[in-house]
């Protein structure tokens, strides 16, 4: 009843969720049966009270899948730490060191020094072409994904769409809320926590 949901079941089968966010202060069990005898009584056995579900689903495919939810949560944590003075220098140093690995990884780890003039070096840089992704070896791609891609994910993010734990905005009222997740897989409804304390979860 606290979950404000209504589920239906036949005989001893597991109840299936049918309605969510029922706008009622109290809910009561309901039994439906076919009978031609008026006044026939029905007994309820093994009545169980079910509380609020604690394990909400991420809501994919309409929302981001579970791995993306965890990844975006880690990114948001790093970005918040970045705004703390004690963390800023360390994060900058680490990210810069990882970004500087792009050249050595793509070029096969060779750091050759050319004994040419500055003009010849400039010409070599202009004429040089970065290798296509298809030409990189498996070890190069693995190194880029493990060492460089996480830094790029922190800078640009991975998925800016709807995700559990992310912010969303109601078009009509303009209110913002945190997306908590959905009760069942494939559901088009989701649980929200509104920023206003007087607004209930819908």
Short mmCIF file of N, CA and C in Angstrom, two decimals, residues 2 7 9 22 25 28 34 38 88 96 102 105 117 152-153 157 171 192:
data_model
loop_
_atom_site.label_atom_id
_atom_site.label_comp_id
_atom_site.label_asym_id
_atom_site.label_seq_id
_atom_site.Cartn_x
_atom_site.Cartn_y
_atom_site.Cartn_z
N UNK A 2 2.01 1.19 0.71
CA UNK A 2 2.88 2.35 0.72
C UNK A 2 3.49 2.62 -0.65
N UNK A 7 -1.56 -4.70 -8.03
CA UNK A 7 -1.14 -5.88 -8.79
C UNK A 7 -2.27 -6.90 -8.81
N UNK A 9 -3.37 -11.10 -9.63
CA UNK A 9 -2.88 -12.47 -9.74
C UNK A 9 -4.07 -13.41 -9.83
N UNK A 22 -0.93 5.15 -7.69
CA UNK A 22 -2.37 5.26 -7.44
C UNK A 22 -2.61 6.39 -6.45
N UNK A 25 -5.26 7.63 -0.51
CA UNK A 25 -4.63 7.59 0.81
C UNK A 25 -4.60 6.18 1.39
N UNK A 28 -7.13 -1.13 -0.43
CA UNK A 28 -7.64 -2.34 0.19
C UNK A 28 -7.55 -3.49 -0.80
N UNK A 34 -16.22 -15.14 -10.55
CA UNK A 34 -17.47 -15.33 -11.26
C UNK A 34 -18.37 -16.26 -10.46
N UNK A 38 -25.82 -14.86 -5.33
CA UNK A 38 -25.65 -13.59 -4.61
C UNK A 38 -25.31 -13.81 -3.14
N UNK A 88 41.95 19.76 -7.24
CA UNK A 88 42.09 20.31 -8.59
C UNK A 88 43.46 20.04 -9.19
N UNK A 96 46.32 15.38 -17.56
CA UNK A 96 47.32 15.82 -18.53
C UNK A 96 48.28 14.69 -18.88
N UNK A 102 48.56 9.95 -25.86
CA UNK A 102 47.93 9.72 -27.16
C UNK A 102 48.98 9.60 -28.26
N UNK A 105 51.20 6.38 -28.01
CA UNK A 105 50.41 5.17 -28.30
C UNK A 105 50.10 5.05 -29.78
N UNK A 117 66.27 21.09 -39.26
CA UNK A 117 66.07 22.47 -38.87
C UNK A 117 64.62 22.67 -38.44
N UNK A 152 38.78 11.38 -21.42
CA UNK A 152 37.86 12.03 -22.36
C UNK A 152 36.42 11.91 -21.87
N UNK A 153 36.10 10.81 -21.21
CA UNK A 153 34.75 10.64 -20.66
C UNK A 153 34.48 11.65 -19.56
N UNK A 157 31.75 13.62 -20.95
CA UNK A 157 30.62 12.80 -20.55
C UNK A 157 30.44 11.62 -21.50
N UNK A 171 8.20 19.80 -18.46
CA UNK A 171 8.00 20.83 -19.48
C UNK A 171 6.95 21.85 -19.08
N UNK A 192 10.21 9.78 -9.64
CA UNK A 192 10.94 11.04 -9.59
C UNK A 192 10.97 11.58 -8.17
#
